[in-house]
PDB file of C-alpha atoms in Angstrom:
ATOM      1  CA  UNK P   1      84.975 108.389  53.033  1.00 89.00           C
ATOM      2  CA  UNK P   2      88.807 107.695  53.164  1.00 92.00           C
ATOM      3  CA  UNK P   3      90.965 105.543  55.218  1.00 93.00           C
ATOM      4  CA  UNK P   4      94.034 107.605  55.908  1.00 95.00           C
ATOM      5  CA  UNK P   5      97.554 105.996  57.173  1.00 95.00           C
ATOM      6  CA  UNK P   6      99.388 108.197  58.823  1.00 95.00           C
ATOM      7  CA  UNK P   7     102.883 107.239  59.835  1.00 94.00           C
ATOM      8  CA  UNK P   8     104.991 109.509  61.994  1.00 93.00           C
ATOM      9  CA  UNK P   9     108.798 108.660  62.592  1.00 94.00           C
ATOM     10  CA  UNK P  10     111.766 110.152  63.930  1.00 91.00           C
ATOM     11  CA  UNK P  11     113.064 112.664  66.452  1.00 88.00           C
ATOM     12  CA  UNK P  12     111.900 116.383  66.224  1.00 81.00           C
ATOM     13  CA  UNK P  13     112.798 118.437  64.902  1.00 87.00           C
ATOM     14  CA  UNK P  14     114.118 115.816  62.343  1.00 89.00           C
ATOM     15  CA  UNK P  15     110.882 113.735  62.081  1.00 90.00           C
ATOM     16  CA  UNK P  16     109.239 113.094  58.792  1.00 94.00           C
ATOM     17  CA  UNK P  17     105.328 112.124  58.266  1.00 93.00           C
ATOM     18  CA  UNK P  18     104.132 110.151  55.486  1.00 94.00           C
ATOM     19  CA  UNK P  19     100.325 110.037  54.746  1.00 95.00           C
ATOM     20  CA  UNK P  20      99.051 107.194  52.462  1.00 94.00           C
ATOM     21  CA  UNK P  21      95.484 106.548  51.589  1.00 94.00           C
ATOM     22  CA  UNK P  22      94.699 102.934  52.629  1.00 93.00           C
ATOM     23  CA  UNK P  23      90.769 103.002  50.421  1.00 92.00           C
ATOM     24  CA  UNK P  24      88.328 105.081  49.294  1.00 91.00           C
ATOM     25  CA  UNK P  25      84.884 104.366  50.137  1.00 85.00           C
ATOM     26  CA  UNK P  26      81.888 105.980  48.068  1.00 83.00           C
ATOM     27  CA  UNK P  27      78.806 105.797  50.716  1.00 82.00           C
ATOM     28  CA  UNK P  28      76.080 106.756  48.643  1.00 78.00           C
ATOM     29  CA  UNK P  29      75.294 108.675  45.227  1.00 76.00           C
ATOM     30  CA  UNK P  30      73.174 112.028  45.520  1.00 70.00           C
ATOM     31  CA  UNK P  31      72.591 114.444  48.651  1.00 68.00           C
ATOM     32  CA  UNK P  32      70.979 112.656  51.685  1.00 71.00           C
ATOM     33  CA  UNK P  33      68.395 114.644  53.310  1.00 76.00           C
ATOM     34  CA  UNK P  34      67.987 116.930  56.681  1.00 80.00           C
ATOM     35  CA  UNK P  35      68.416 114.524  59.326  1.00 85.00           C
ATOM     36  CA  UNK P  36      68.694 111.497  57.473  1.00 82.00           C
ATOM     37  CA  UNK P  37      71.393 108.919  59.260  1.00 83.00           C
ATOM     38  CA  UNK P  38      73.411 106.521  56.724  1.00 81.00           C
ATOM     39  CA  UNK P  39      74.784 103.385  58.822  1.00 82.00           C
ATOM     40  CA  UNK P  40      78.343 102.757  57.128  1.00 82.00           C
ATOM     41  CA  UNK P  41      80.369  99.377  58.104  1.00 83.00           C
ATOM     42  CA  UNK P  42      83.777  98.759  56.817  1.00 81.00           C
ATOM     43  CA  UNK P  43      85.460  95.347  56.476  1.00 83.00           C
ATOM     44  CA  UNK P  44      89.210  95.777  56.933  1.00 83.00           C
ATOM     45  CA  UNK P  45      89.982  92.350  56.398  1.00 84.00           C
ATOM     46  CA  UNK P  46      91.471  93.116  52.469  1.00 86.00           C
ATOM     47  CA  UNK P  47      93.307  95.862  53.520  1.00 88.00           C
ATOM     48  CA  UNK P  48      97.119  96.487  54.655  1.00 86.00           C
ATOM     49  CA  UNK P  49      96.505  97.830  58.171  1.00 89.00           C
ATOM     50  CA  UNK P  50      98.279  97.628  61.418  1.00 88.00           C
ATOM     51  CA  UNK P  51      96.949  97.883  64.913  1.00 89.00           C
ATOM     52  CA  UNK P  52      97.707 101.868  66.088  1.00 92.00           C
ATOM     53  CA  UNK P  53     100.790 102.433  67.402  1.00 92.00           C
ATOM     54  CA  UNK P  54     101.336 105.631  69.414  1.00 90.00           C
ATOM     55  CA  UNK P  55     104.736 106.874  70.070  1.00 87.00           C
ATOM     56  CA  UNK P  56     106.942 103.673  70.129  1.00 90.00           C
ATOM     57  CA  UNK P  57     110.390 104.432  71.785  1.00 88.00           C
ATOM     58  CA  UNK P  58     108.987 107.969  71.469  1.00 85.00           C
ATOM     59  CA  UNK P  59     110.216 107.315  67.232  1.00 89.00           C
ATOM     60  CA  UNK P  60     107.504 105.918  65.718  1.00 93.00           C
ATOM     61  CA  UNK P  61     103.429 106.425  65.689  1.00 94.00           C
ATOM     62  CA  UNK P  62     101.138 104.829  63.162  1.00 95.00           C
ATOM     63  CA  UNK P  63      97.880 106.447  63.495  1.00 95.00           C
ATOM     64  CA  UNK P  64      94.434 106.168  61.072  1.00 95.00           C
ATOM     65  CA  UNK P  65      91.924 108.566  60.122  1.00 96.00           C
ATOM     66  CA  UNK P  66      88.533 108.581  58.849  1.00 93.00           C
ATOM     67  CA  UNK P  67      88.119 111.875  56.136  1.00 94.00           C
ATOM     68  CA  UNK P  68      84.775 112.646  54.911  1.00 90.00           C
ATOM     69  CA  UNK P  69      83.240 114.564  52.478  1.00 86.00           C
ATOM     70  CA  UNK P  70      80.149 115.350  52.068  1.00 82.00           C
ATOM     71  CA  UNK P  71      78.591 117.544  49.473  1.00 79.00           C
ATOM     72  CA  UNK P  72      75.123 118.738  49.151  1.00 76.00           C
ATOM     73  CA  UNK P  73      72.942 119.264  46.918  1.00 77.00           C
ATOM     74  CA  UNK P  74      74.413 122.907  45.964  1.00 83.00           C
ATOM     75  CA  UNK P  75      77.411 121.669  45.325  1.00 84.00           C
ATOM     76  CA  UNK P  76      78.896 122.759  48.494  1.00 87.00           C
ATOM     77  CA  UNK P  77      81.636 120.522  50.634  1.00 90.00           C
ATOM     78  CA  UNK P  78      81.997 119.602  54.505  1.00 89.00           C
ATOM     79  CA  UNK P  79      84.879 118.173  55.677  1.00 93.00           C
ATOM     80  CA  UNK P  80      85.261 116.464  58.851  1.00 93.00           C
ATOM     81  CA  UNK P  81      88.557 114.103  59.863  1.00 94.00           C
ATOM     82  CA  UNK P  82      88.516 111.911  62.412  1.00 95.00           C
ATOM     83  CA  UNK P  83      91.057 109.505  64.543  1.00 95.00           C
ATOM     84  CA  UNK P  84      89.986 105.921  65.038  1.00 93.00           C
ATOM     85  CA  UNK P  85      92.018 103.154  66.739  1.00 92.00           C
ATOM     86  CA  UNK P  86      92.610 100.070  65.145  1.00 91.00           C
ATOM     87  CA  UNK P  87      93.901  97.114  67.680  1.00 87.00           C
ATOM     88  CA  UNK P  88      94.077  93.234  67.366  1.00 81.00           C
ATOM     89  CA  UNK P  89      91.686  90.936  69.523  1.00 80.00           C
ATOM     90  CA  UNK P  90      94.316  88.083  70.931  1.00 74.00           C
ATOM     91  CA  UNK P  91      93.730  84.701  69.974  1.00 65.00           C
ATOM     92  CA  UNK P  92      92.794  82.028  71.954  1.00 62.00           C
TER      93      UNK P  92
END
């Protein structure tokens, strides 16, 4: 499982998007099984991550995705991205 940063800026045509792995997260060695659920729980607190911003002054997004890969036990690989939003609880 990866943490993807994906930061979006400018005016199109002109804009430019930068992509930047944030961790890597190895979930468990070995294929899991038919229907077998894995629980996974991240702590972000070590990493450098913003809330998500979505279009700010229509310039800027800063959006995060989850990619996984899983491969079983033929040596085959699924691939499945998805967004999350990340936000700060206010204090106090």
């Amino acid at each position: 499982v990866n943490l993807v940063r994906r930061e979006i800026s400018g005016i199109a045509p002109n804009e430019a998007t930068e992509n930047e792995t944030v961790s890597k997260f190895e979930v468990m060695d070995g294929a899991p099984g038919k229907g077998d659920l894995i629980p996974v729980r991240f702590h972000l607190s070590g990493l450098d991550v913003t809330p998500t911003f979505r279009n700010v002054a229509g310039r800027l997004s800063v959006r995060y995705y989850l990619k996984l890969v899983l491969v079983d036990h033929e040596d085959r690989r699924y691939f499945k991205q998805q967004e999350i939003l990340l936000w700060r609880k206010s204090l106090g």
